[in-house]
Tab-separated table of C-alpha atoms in Angstrom:
chain	number	residue	atom	x	y	z
A	539	MET	CA	44.086	-14.041	7.921
A	540	GLU	CA	40.659	-15.637	8.100
A	541	ALA	CA	38.947	-12.620	9.704
A	542	ALA	CA	39.407	-10.533	6.558
A	543	ALA	CA	37.370	-13.019	4.538
A	544	LEU	CA	34.267	-12.738	6.713
A	545	SER	CA	31.083	-11.372	5.114
A	546	ARG	CA	29.636	-8.009	6.108
A	547	ILE	CA	26.048	-9.362	6.261
A	548	GLY	CA	24.063	-12.567	5.701
A	549	LEU	CA	20.792	-13.384	3.946
A	550	ALA	CA	18.702	-16.522	4.501
A	551	GLY	CA	15.826	-17.434	2.202
A	552	LEU	CA	16.642	-17.503	-1.488
A	553	ALA	CA	13.358	-17.349	-3.346
A	554	VAL	CA	13.374	-14.684	-6.094
A	555	MET	CA	13.139	-11.709	-3.682
A	556	GLY	CA	15.935	-13.086	-1.481
A	557	GLN	CA	18.233	-13.843	-4.397
A	558	ASN	CA	17.707	-10.412	-5.918
A	559	LEU	CA	18.254	-8.555	-2.650
A	560	ALA	CA	21.430	-10.564	-1.944
A	561	LEU	CA	22.815	-9.748	-5.413
A	562	ASN	CA	21.935	-6.079	-4.904
A	563	VAL	CA	23.885	-6.018	-1.591
A	564	ALA	CA	26.875	-7.759	-3.203
A	565	GLU	CA	26.830	-5.449	-6.208
A	566	LYS	CA	27.056	-2.442	-3.886
A	567	GLY	CA	30.389	-3.820	-2.656
A	568	PHE	CA	29.298	-5.507	0.600
A	569	PRO	CA	30.491	-9.144	0.837
A	570	ILE	CA	27.429	-11.259	1.686
A	571	SER	CA	26.835	-14.844	2.869
A	572	VAL	CA	23.683	-16.631	1.710
A	573	TYR	CA	21.850	-19.690	3.010
A	574	ASN	CA	18.714	-21.624	2.070
A	575	ARG	CA	17.260	-24.882	3.391
A	576	THR	CA	16.957	-26.200	-0.178
A	577	THR	CA	20.610	-26.300	-1.272
A	578	SER	CA	19.858	-25.971	-4.997
A	579	LYS	CA	18.772	-22.385	-4.321
A	580	VAL	CA	22.206	-21.620	-2.821
A	581	ASP	CA	23.889	-22.983	-5.970
A	582	GLU	CA	21.531	-21.020	-8.203
A	583	THR	CA	22.376	-17.775	-6.340
A	584	LEU	CA	26.119	-18.504	-6.561
A	585	ASP	CA	25.775	-18.994	-10.332
A	586	ARG	CA	23.952	-15.704	-10.683
A	587	ALA	CA	26.566	-13.874	-8.578
A	588	HIS	CA	29.271	-15.297	-10.834
A	589	ASN	CA	27.446	-14.459	-14.073
A	590	GLU	CA	26.410	-10.953	-12.994
A	591	GLY	CA	29.981	-9.804	-12.461
A	592	GLN	CA	31.879	-12.031	-10.006
A	593	LEU	CA	29.984	-10.453	-7.098
A	594	PRO	CA	31.319	-10.906	-3.515
A	595	LEU	CA	28.785	-13.545	-2.449
A	596	THR	CA	29.466	-16.836	-0.663
A	597	GLY	CA	27.050	-19.759	-0.300
A	598	HIS	CA	26.586	-21.833	2.870
A	599	TYR	CA	24.764	-25.087	3.403
A	600	THR	CA	24.189	-25.257	7.174
A	601	PRO	CA	22.873	-22.603	9.562
A	602	ARG	CA	26.082	-22.878	11.609
A	603	ASP	CA	28.491	-22.338	8.699
A	604	PHE	CA	26.294	-19.513	7.464
A	605	VAL	CA	26.205	-17.647	10.786
A	606	LEU	CA	29.917	-18.148	11.512
A	607	SER	CA	30.856	-16.729	8.082
A	608	ILE	CA	29.560	-13.254	9.037
A	609	GLN	CA	31.631	-10.622	10.853
A	610	LYS	CA	30.517	-9.455	14.315
A	611	PRO	CA	28.246	-7.913	15.339
A	612	ARG	CA	26.446	-10.124	12.845
A	613	SER	CA	23.434	-8.928	10.860
A	614	VAL	CA	21.255	-11.515	9.125
A	615	ILE	CA	18.318	-10.747	6.827
A	616	ILE	CA	15.667	-13.443	6.516
A	617	LEU	CA	13.304	-13.515	3.551
A	618	VAL	CA	10.984	-16.465	4.012
A	619	LYS	CA	7.194	-16.823	3.989
A	620	ALA	CA	5.534	-14.869	6.819
A	621	GLY	CA	4.280	-16.726	9.895
A	622	ALA	CA	5.638	-20.039	11.207
A	623	PRO	CA	8.517	-20.342	8.655
A	624	VAL	CA	10.008	-17.124	10.099
A	625	ASP	CA	9.965	-18.569	13.620
A	626	GLN	CA	11.573	-21.801	12.383
A	627	THR	CA	14.316	-19.902	10.546
A	628	ILE	CA	15.013	-17.709	13.586
A	629	GLU	CA	15.282	-20.841	15.753
A	630	ALA	CA	17.752	-22.459	13.353
A	631	LEU	CA	19.959	-19.357	13.100
A	632	ALA	CA	19.722	-17.990	16.656
A	633	ALA	CA	21.224	-21.224	18.003
A	634	HIS	CA	24.559	-20.078	16.521
A	635	MET	CA	24.238	-16.320	17.101
A	636	GLU	CA	25.653	-14.305	19.991
A	637	PRO	CA	24.415	-11.354	22.066
A	638	GLY	CA	24.654	-8.140	20.029
A	639	ASP	CA	23.868	-9.905	16.721
A	640	THR	CA	20.868	-8.741	14.669
A	641	ILE	CA	18.015	-10.518	12.882
A	642	ILE	CA	16.151	-8.574	10.172
A	643	ASP	CA	12.871	-9.993	8.835
A	644	GLY	CA	12.248	-8.628	5.332
A	645	GLY	CA	8.893	-10.365	4.762
A	646	ASN	CA	5.332	-8.982	4.726
A	647	GLU	CA	4.743	-9.843	8.356
A	648	TRP	CA	1.827	-8.970	10.618
A	649	TYR	CA	3.275	-6.282	12.892
A	650	GLU	CA	2.297	-7.982	16.168
A	651	ASN	CA	4.364	-11.058	15.219
A	652	THR	CA	7.363	-8.743	14.887
A	653	GLU	CA	6.648	-7.215	18.300
A	654	ARG	CA	6.541	-10.717	19.832
A	655	ARG	CA	9.814	-11.668	18.126
A	656	ILE	CA	11.519	-8.474	19.320
A	657	VAL	CA	10.863	-9.560	22.916
A	658	GLU	CA	11.977	-13.155	22.227
A	659	ALA	CA	15.158	-11.864	20.575
A	660	GLU	CA	15.859	-9.514	23.502
A	661	ASN	CA	15.676	-12.481	25.870
A	662	ARG	CA	18.551	-13.982	23.903
A	663	GLY	CA	20.487	-10.718	23.802
A	664	LEU	CA	19.746	-10.353	20.076
A	665	LEU	CA	18.573	-7.217	18.245
A	666	TYR	CA	15.621	-7.355	15.860
A	667	LEU	CA	14.212	-5.397	12.909
A	668	GLY	CA	10.997	-5.970	10.965
A	669	MET	CA	11.709	-4.415	7.575
A	670	GLY	CA	9.080	-3.812	4.897
A	671	VAL	CA	10.549	-4.260	1.404
A	672	SER	CA	8.621	-2.857	-1.552
A	673	GLY	CA	9.325	-2.881	-5.265
A	674	GLY	CA	8.861	-6.537	-6.195
A	675	GLU	CA	11.635	-8.595	-7.798
A	676	GLU	CA	12.824	-5.659	-9.861
A	677	GLY	CA	13.071	-3.370	-6.853
A	678	ALA	CA	14.880	-5.972	-4.748
A	679	ARG	CA	17.565	-6.294	-7.426
A	680	ASN	CA	17.963	-2.645	-8.448
A	681	GLY	CA	16.815	-0.586	-5.466
A	682	PRO	CA	13.742	-1.156	-3.301
A	683	SER	CA	11.999	1.111	-0.818
A	684	LEU	CA	12.898	-0.195	2.659
A	685	MET	CA	10.883	0.345	5.852
A	686	PRO	CA	12.841	-0.961	8.865
A	687	GLY	CA	11.339	-0.750	12.355
A	688	GLY	CA	12.451	-2.143	15.722
A	689	SER	CA	15.866	-1.793	17.345
A	690	TYR	CA	17.552	1.512	16.497
A	691	GLU	CA	20.929	-0.001	17.326
A	692	ALA	CA	20.256	-2.790	14.818
A	693	TYR	CA	19.362	-0.181	12.193
A	694	ASN	CA	22.645	1.643	12.800
A	695	ASN	CA	24.541	-1.631	12.301
A	696	ILE	CA	23.210	-1.927	8.738
A	697	LYS	CA	22.567	1.738	7.903
A	698	ASP	CA	25.549	2.000	5.509
A	699	ILE	CA	24.331	-1.087	3.627
A	700	VAL	CA	20.622	-0.264	3.333
A	701	GLU	CA	21.328	3.322	2.290
A	702	LYS	CA	23.322	2.025	-0.701
A	703	VAL	CA	20.961	-0.844	-1.520
A	704	ALA	CA	17.734	1.224	-1.456
A	705	ALA	CA	16.391	3.141	-4.439
A	706	GLN	CA	17.950	6.616	-4.725
A	707	VAL	CA	15.873	9.758	-5.318
A	708	GLU	CA	17.021	13.389	-5.505
A	709	ASP	CA	16.550	13.861	-1.756
A	710	GLY	CA	18.317	10.700	-0.591
A	711	PRO	CA	17.993	6.922	-0.363
A	712	CYS	CA	14.494	5.401	-0.043
A	713	VAL	CA	15.082	4.068	3.455
A	714	THR	CA	14.794	5.581	6.917
A	715	TYR	CA	14.497	4.268	10.462
A	716	ILE	CA	10.696	4.076	10.766
A	717	GLY	CA	10.280	3.680	14.516
A	718	GLU	CA	10.088	1.148	17.324
A	719	GLY	CA	8.323	-2.203	17.500
A	720	GLY	CA	6.432	-3.408	14.458
A	721	SER	CA	6.178	0.067	12.913
A	722	GLY	CA	8.146	-0.941	9.802
A	723	ASN	CA	5.751	-3.804	9.056
A	724	PHE	CA	2.732	-1.632	9.816
A	725	VAL	CA	3.904	1.123	7.448
A	726	LYS	CA	4.513	-1.478	4.712
A	727	MET	CA	1.017	-2.898	5.307
A	728	VAL	CA	-0.570	0.549	4.860
A	729	HIS	CA	1.610	1.113	1.770
A	730	ASN	CA	0.038	-2.059	0.352
A	731	GLY	CA	-3.458	-0.851	1.272
A	732	ILE	CA	-2.813	2.404	-0.595
A	733	GLU	CA	-1.525	0.291	-3.487
A	734	TYR	CA	-4.848	-1.646	-3.564
A	735	GLY	CA	-6.685	1.690	-3.823
A	736	ASP	CA	-4.402	2.991	-6.569
A	737	MET	CA	-4.806	-0.146	-8.682
A	738	GLN	CA	-8.587	-0.152	-8.244
A	739	LEU	CA	-8.869	3.533	-9.230
A	740	ILE	CA	-6.730	2.966	-12.349
A	741	SER	CA	-8.876	-0.017	-13.345
A	742	GLU	CA	-12.002	2.148	-13.006
A	743	ALA	CA	-10.460	4.886	-15.181
A	744	TYR	CA	-9.743	2.160	-17.771
A	745	ASP	CA	-13.303	0.804	-17.523
A	746	VAL	CA	-14.900	4.233	-18.092
A	747	LEU	CA	-12.557	5.163	-20.954
A	748	LYS	CA	-12.978	1.800	-22.658
A	749	ASN	CA	-16.702	1.228	-22.188
A	750	VAL	CA	-18.144	4.754	-22.105
A	751	GLY	CA	-15.460	6.421	-24.238
A	752	GLY	CA	-15.119	3.486	-26.635
A	753	LEU	CA	-11.308	3.787	-26.607
A	754	SER	CA	-9.086	1.116	-28.106
A	755	ASN	CA	-6.079	-0.364	-26.279
A	756	THR	CA	-3.806	1.624	-28.606
A	757	GLU	CA	-5.519	4.869	-27.605
A	758	LEU	CA	-5.415	3.842	-23.929
A	759	ALA	CA	-1.675	3.185	-24.148
A	760	GLU	CA	-1.164	6.683	-25.610
A	761	ILE	CA	-3.319	8.312	-22.930
A	762	PHE	CA	-1.543	6.574	-20.055
A	763	ASP	CA	1.820	7.459	-21.588
A	764	GLU	CA	0.714	11.075	-21.729
A	765	TRP	CA	-0.636	10.989	-18.145
A	766	ASN	CA	2.722	9.601	-17.057
A	767	ARG	CA	4.340	12.846	-18.199
A	768	GLY	CA	2.098	14.977	-15.951
A	769	GLU	CA	0.820	15.081	-12.363
A	770	LEU	CA	-0.079	11.360	-12.422
A	771	GLU	CA	3.495	10.325	-13.251
A	772	SER	CA	4.032	7.076	-11.332
A	773	PHE	CA	5.118	3.471	-11.579
A	774	LEU	CA	1.539	2.141	-11.802
A	775	ILE	CA	0.522	4.543	-14.595
A	776	GLU	CA	3.732	3.724	-16.483
A	777	ILE	CA	3.265	-0.062	-16.309
A	778	THR	CA	-0.416	0.300	-17.234
A	779	ALA	CA	0.582	2.056	-20.470
A	780	ASP	CA	2.942	-0.857	-21.190
A	781	ILE	CA	0.244	-3.467	-20.498
A	782	PHE	CA	-2.041	-2.019	-23.223
A	783	LYS	CA	0.768	-2.361	-25.813
A	784	VAL	CA	1.388	-6.099	-25.435
A	785	LYS	CA	-0.058	-8.215	-28.259
A	786	ASP	CA	-1.526	-11.662	-27.607
A	787	GLU	CA	0.862	-14.297	-28.949
A	788	HIS	CA	-1.905	-16.926	-29.025
A	789	GLY	CA	-4.401	-14.961	-31.093
A	790	GLU	CA	-5.668	-11.611	-32.325
A	791	GLY	CA	-5.507	-8.308	-30.468
A	792	GLU	CA	-3.924	-7.398	-27.153
A	793	LEU	CA	-3.230	-9.745	-24.271
A	794	VAL	CA	-5.006	-7.593	-21.654
A	795	ASP	CA	-8.394	-8.506	-23.163
A	796	LYS	CA	-7.732	-12.253	-22.742
A	797	ILE	CA	-6.997	-12.117	-19.000
A	798	LEU	CA	-9.589	-13.632	-16.657
A	799	ASP	CA	-11.172	-10.919	-14.494
A	800	LYS	CA	-10.533	-12.562	-11.114
A	801	THR	CA	-8.100	-10.859	-8.726
A	802	GLY	CA	-5.719	-12.599	-6.365
A	803	MET	CA	-4.458	-11.137	-3.075
A	804	LYS	CA	-2.001	-11.875	-0.293
A	805	GLY	CA	-3.757	-10.338	2.716
A	806	THR	CA	-2.042	-7.023	3.469
A	807	GLY	CA	-4.979	-5.073	1.987
A	808	LYS	CA	-7.390	-6.974	4.222
A	809	TRP	CA	-5.214	-6.246	7.285
A	810	THR	CA	-5.228	-2.529	6.416
A	811	VAL	CA	-9.039	-2.424	6.336
A	812	GLN	CA	-9.285	-4.454	9.552
A	813	GLN	CA	-6.866	-2.088	11.310
A	814	ALA	CA	-8.802	0.934	10.052
A	815	ALA	CA	-11.981	-0.532	11.587
A	816	GLU	CA	-10.155	-1.389	14.844
A	817	LEU	CA	-8.917	2.208	15.123
A	818	SER	CA	-12.196	3.840	13.970
A	819	VAL	CA	-10.491	5.395	10.949
A	820	ALA	CA	-12.577	5.742	7.776
A	821	ALA	CA	-10.736	4.180	4.824
A	822	PRO	CA	-13.555	3.728	2.295
A	823	THR	CA	-11.422	3.816	-0.876
A	824	ILE	CA	-9.130	1.081	0.396
A	825	ALA	CA	-12.154	-0.907	1.662
A	826	ALA	CA	-13.927	-0.517	-1.703
A	827	SER	CA	-10.883	-1.861	-3.533
A	828	LEU	CA	-10.834	-4.886	-1.214
A	829	ASP	CA	-14.568	-5.498	-1.747
A	830	CYS	CA	-13.972	-5.306	-5.493
A	831	ARG	CA	-11.334	-8.023	-5.290
A	832	TYR	CA	-13.817	-10.219	-3.401
A	833	LEU	CA	-16.550	-9.585	-5.990
A	834	SER	CA	-14.143	-10.224	-8.860
A	835	GLY	CA	-13.611	-13.696	-7.399
A	836	LEU	CA	-17.302	-14.529	-7.937
A	837	LYS	CA	-16.835	-14.900	-11.705
A	838	ASP	CA	-19.443	-17.646	-12.171
A	839	GLU	CA	-22.014	-15.862	-9.997
A	840	ARG	CA	-21.446	-12.640	-11.937
A	841	GLU	CA	-21.982	-14.413	-15.250
A	842	ASP	CA	-25.217	-15.929	-13.899
A	843	ALA	CA	-26.336	-12.548	-12.563
A	844	ALA	CA	-25.691	-10.887	-15.935
A	845	ARG	CA	-27.868	-13.522	-17.624
A	846	ILE	CA	-30.687	-13.526	-15.036
A	847	LEU	CA	-30.942	-9.727	-14.848
A	848	ALA	CA	-30.914	-9.413	-18.647
A	849	ALA	CA	-33.770	-11.922	-18.775
A	850	ALA	CA	-35.554	-9.848	-16.124
A	851	GLY	CA	-35.390	-6.890	-18.516
A	852	LEU	CA	-32.226	-5.031	-17.430
A	853	LYS	CA	-30.921	-3.087	-20.408
A	854	GLU	CA	-27.277	-2.184	-21.054
A	855	GLU	CA	-27.053	1.595	-20.689
A	856	VAL	CA	-23.462	1.981	-21.944
A	857	GLY	CA	-24.429	2.403	-25.608
A	858	THR	CA	-26.986	5.160	-25.029
A	859	VAL	CA	-24.647	7.096	-22.738
A	860	ARG	CA	-21.756	6.725	-25.167
A	861	SER	CA	-23.627	8.134	-28.167
A	862	GLY	CA	-23.311	11.747	-27.016
A	863	ILE	CA	-19.777	11.541	-25.607
A	864	ASP	CA	-17.083	14.145	-26.210
A	865	LYS	CA	-14.034	11.865	-26.073
A	866	LYS	CA	-11.433	14.550	-25.504
A	867	ARG	CA	-13.325	16.020	-22.598
A	868	LEU	CA	-14.007	12.579	-21.095
A	869	ILE	CA	-10.290	11.730	-21.139
A	870	ASP	CA	-9.433	14.945	-19.345
A	871	ASP	CA	-12.274	14.492	-16.832
A	872	VAL	CA	-11.128	10.950	-16.032
A	873	ARG	CA	-7.577	12.173	-15.470
A	874	GLN	CA	-8.813	14.736	-12.946
A	875	ALA	CA	-11.171	12.260	-11.263
A	876	LEU	CA	-8.332	9.764	-10.907
A	877	TYR	CA	-6.049	12.365	-9.349
A	878	ALA	CA	-8.657	13.643	-6.869
A	879	SER	CA	-9.672	10.096	-5.905
A	880	LYS	CA	-6.030	9.238	-5.328
A	881	ILE	CA	-5.537	12.159	-2.927
A	882	CYS	CA	-8.435	10.811	-0.826
A	883	SER	CA	-6.980	7.317	-0.821
A	884	TYR	CA	-3.552	8.522	0.345
A	885	ALA	CA	-5.233	10.769	2.928
A	886	GLN	CA	-6.990	7.698	4.366
A	887	GLY	CA	-3.735	5.723	4.519
A	888	MET	CA	-1.875	8.585	6.204
A	889	ASN	CA	-4.690	9.051	8.742
A	890	LEU	CA	-4.493	5.370	9.636
A	891	LEU	CA	-0.734	5.719	10.194
A	892	ARG	CA	-1.276	8.844	12.263
A	893	VAL	CA	-3.793	7.229	14.630
A	894	LYS	CA	-1.692	4.065	15.013
A	895	SER	CA	1.449	6.112	15.579
A	896	SER	CA	-0.129	7.987	18.458
A	897	GLU	CA	-1.637	4.788	19.921
A	898	LYS	CA	1.791	3.087	19.904
A	899	ASN	CA	3.994	6.190	20.458
A	900	TRP	CA	5.917	5.425	17.259
A	901	ASN	CA	6.441	9.114	16.377
A	902	LEU	CA	6.165	8.375	12.662
A	903	ASP	CA	7.443	11.106	10.356
A	904	PHE	CA	4.845	11.264	7.560
A	905	GLY	CA	6.861	13.570	5.314
A	906	GLU	CA	9.764	11.129	5.535
A	907	LEU	CA	7.451	8.179	4.746
A	908	ALA	CA	6.214	9.984	1.632
A	909	ARG	CA	9.847	10.637	0.697
A	910	ILE	CA	10.995	6.997	0.953
A	911	TRP	CA	7.993	5.968	-1.169
A	912	LYS	CA	9.164	8.249	-4.003
A	913	GLY	CA	11.441	5.527	-5.399
A	914	GLY	CA	11.695	1.752	-5.482
A	915	CYS	CA	8.200	0.920	-4.274
A	916	ILE	CA	5.007	0.068	-6.138
A	917	ILE	CA	3.202	3.316	-5.224
A	918	ARG	CA	6.185	5.496	-6.200
A	919	ALA	CA	4.877	8.673	-7.770
A	920	VAL	CA	5.829	12.282	-8.378
A	921	PHE	CA	2.835	13.307	-6.314
A	922	LEU	CA	4.464	11.880	-3.161
A	923	ASP	CA	6.836	14.826	-3.223
A	924	ARG	CA	3.784	17.075	-2.771
A	925	ILE	CA	2.679	14.952	0.198
A	926	LYS	CA	6.177	15.227	1.694
A	927	LYS	CA	6.033	19.028	1.394
A	928	ALA	CA	2.532	19.158	2.904
A	929	TYR	CA	3.813	17.413	6.054
A	930	GLN	CA	6.920	19.580	6.121
A	931	ARG	CA	4.673	22.647	6.133
A	932	ASN	CA	2.536	21.168	8.892
A	933	PRO	CA	3.666	17.969	10.685
A	934	ASN	CA	0.325	17.899	12.563
A	935	LEU	CA	-1.823	18.132	9.431
A	936	ALA	CA	-5.249	16.624	10.238
A	937	SER	CA	-5.712	15.369	6.672
A	938	LEU	CA	-4.172	15.892	3.251
A	939	LEU	CA	-7.575	17.249	2.197
A	940	VAL	CA	-7.036	20.353	4.332
A	941	ASP	CA	-3.486	21.066	3.204
A	942	PRO	CA	-3.972	24.402	1.360
A	943	ASP	CA	-2.344	23.129	-1.870
A	944	PHE	CA	-4.254	19.844	-2.004
A	945	ALA	CA	-7.490	21.587	-0.966
A	946	LYS	CA	-7.135	23.889	-3.989
A	947	GLU	CA	-6.556	20.921	-6.290
A	948	MET	CA	-9.605	19.062	-4.973
A	949	VAL	CA	-11.796	22.108	-5.507
A	950	GLN	CA	-10.473	22.630	-9.055
A	951	ARG	CA	-11.109	18.982	-9.963
A	952	GLN	CA	-14.418	18.304	-8.281
A	953	ALA	CA	-16.624	19.253	-11.256
A	954	ALA	CA	-14.759	16.807	-13.532
A	955	TRP	CA	-14.790	14.175	-10.778
A	956	ARG	CA	-18.572	14.456	-10.327
A	957	ARG	CA	-19.112	14.284	-14.113
A	958	VAL	CA	-17.149	11.039	-14.360
A	959	VAL	CA	-18.889	9.374	-11.421
A	960	GLY	CA	-22.310	10.558	-12.642
A	961	LEU	CA	-21.586	9.330	-16.156
A	962	ALA	CA	-20.424	5.935	-14.880
A	963	ILE	CA	-23.546	5.594	-12.715
A	964	SER	CA	-25.880	6.412	-15.593
A	965	ALA	CA	-24.007	3.951	-17.829
A	966	GLY	CA	-24.279	1.217	-15.198
A	967	ILE	CA	-20.511	0.958	-14.770
A	968	SER	CA	-19.379	0.534	-11.178
A	969	THR	CA	-16.660	2.888	-9.960
A	970	PRO	CA	-16.577	1.930	-6.267
A	971	GLY	CA	-13.157	3.475	-5.621
A	972	MET	CA	-13.940	6.827	-7.225
A	973	CYS	CA	-17.369	6.887	-5.543
A	974	ALA	CA	-15.857	6.019	-2.163
A	975	SER	CA	-13.276	8.777	-2.545
A	976	LEU	CA	-15.902	11.302	-3.592
A	977	THR	CA	-18.314	10.440	-0.768
A	978	TYR	CA	-15.368	10.572	1.653
A	979	PHE	CA	-14.545	14.073	0.408
A	980	ASP	CA	-18.208	15.153	0.522
A	981	THR	CA	-18.676	13.812	4.055
A	982	TYR	CA	-15.429	15.202	5.429
A	983	ARG	CA	-15.978	18.705	4.028
A	984	ARG	CA	-19.506	19.162	5.463
A	985	ALA	CA	-19.712	21.090	8.700
A	986	ARG	CA	-23.026	19.405	9.528
A	987	LEU	CA	-24.067	15.824	8.744
A	988	PRO	CA	-27.395	13.982	9.235
A	989	ALA	CA	-25.808	12.148	12.199
A	990	ASN	CA	-28.130	14.166	14.462
A	991	LEU	CA	-30.992	11.920	13.287
A	992	VAL	CA	-28.965	8.764	13.957
A	993	GLN	CA	-28.284	10.014	17.504
A	994	ALA	CA	-32.001	10.657	18.013
A	995	GLN	CA	-32.818	7.111	16.843
A	996	ARG	CA	-30.179	5.606	19.149
A	997	ASP	CA	-31.578	7.573	22.044
A	998	LEU	CA	-35.149	6.509	21.246
A	999	PHE	CA	-34.580	2.760	21.098
A	1000	GLY	CA	-31.599	2.392	23.431
A	1001	ALA	CA	-31.561	5.465	25.687
A	1002	HIS	CA	-27.977	6.125	24.465
A	1003	THR	CA	-28.388	9.896	25.121
A	1004	TYR	CA	-27.290	12.713	22.839
A	1005	GLU	CA	-25.524	16.055	23.065
A	1006	ARG	CA	-26.975	19.373	21.940
A	1007	ILE	CA	-25.426	22.110	19.823
A	1008	ASP	CA	-26.695	24.879	22.093
A	1009	ARG	CA	-26.011	23.644	25.644
A	1010	GLU	CA	-23.611	21.434	27.588
A	1011	GLY	CA	-24.358	17.935	28.846
A	1012	ALA	CA	-25.873	14.599	27.838
A	1013	PHE	CA	-29.628	14.435	27.230
A	1014	HIS	CA	-32.263	11.722	27.037
A	1015	THR	CA	-35.784	12.210	25.715
A	1016	GLU	CA	-38.953	10.057	25.922
A	1017	TRP	CA	-39.385	10.389	22.141
A	1018	THR	CA	-42.280	7.982	21.576
A	1019	LYS	CA	-44.345	9.284	24.479
A	1020	LEU	CA	-43.888	12.909	23.383
A	1021	ALA	CA	-44.564	12.137	19.723
A	1022	ARG	CA	-47.827	10.302	20.407
A	1023	LYS	CA	-49.138	12.527	23.174
A	1024	LYS	CA	-52.708	13.579	22.429
A	1025	ALA	CA	-52.784	17.231	21.596
């Protein structure tokens, strides 16, 4: 009789994400075993399972009992802090697991750690998946976007579960087998880098509308609500509209104005920029958003700088720029600038994935990645469907900027985009993300760049040689001698 009572899957690590994902699995009708080193978390999860509808979830208090409560071949998800805690948890569980069993790490792990663990697991006869999970607490409970990479056999063992647990969009569940090795973690990392860019660009749109346009939070909430019914429709635009509506319970006005302007971060954005540099891929929008987070951390220095530069005679330009502003036109310009900047940011993220995919032979399917990001995750947006279609039209697309549909949209929006950036610059308001996107577009679209001069300089001081546009081969010139030769 006992065999019938075994769980279909296990989950270890019951912080909020773990609890919510476990309840999601149970709610979809898959009996699940849970385990946590701190036993109170197991009890808490059991209470929630009971209160949220007598869900088929059982709690276990030792690694052995936990592992043995799962039907074979066993699949165990671990959701603990990335790094050493993952290795410790694997050690504790693997001692009781058997060849053919699967370990799935659902944390934000550095992809090379996953690749190391795949090999270690193989040596024990175990299968391994590194699975990116996006959507925060809400997504984990009601349908996240899942990015599993590693053993294909392991993926097939849990395919029926993850396809039910993931967010559902009109063209299927927001999960797919990403590829081998650490590809799932890498794709999640780039997703987070794109997310940094998106959030930065939205904050710049807010800054321009508020400080140049003089818009109130009430007006901003209305504008973002309206934008969320058009081409910008997305999770981040939707929550931004909500943020502007929340009143401060400790005083006058809205809460957003009382929040300290210092940004936190967990590291995936930094990894994305480091990987871009490693692979010689330009990702200036994502890099600008990271730099902005660093600068935001220098709150005291910024306050000193504002004071010192004012004393040195720096005048606030916002007021003078604002006086002649056509609000309605500004709002529409900012919408277009935000959209165009966003296309560049996603193009950079996709290019990074493309170069890494060919380096590692992951064979990533970019249209499918755009599809699984359409629901559940933080960057979910209507516009991802357009990206999916672009890659369906041309799987070898060099860049989203040269997809005929996106190219048309960039061209239509560039006048508005340039007006916004120009306006911000003359008002002294920094828009590093929008500027980075625009300069990326302007550099990428030019058939000839001033890099010829840089090559000449490199050849002059370091004899690095250069190529010519009119004949084959590498050339070196004695520049100084020729330049200073007496006529």
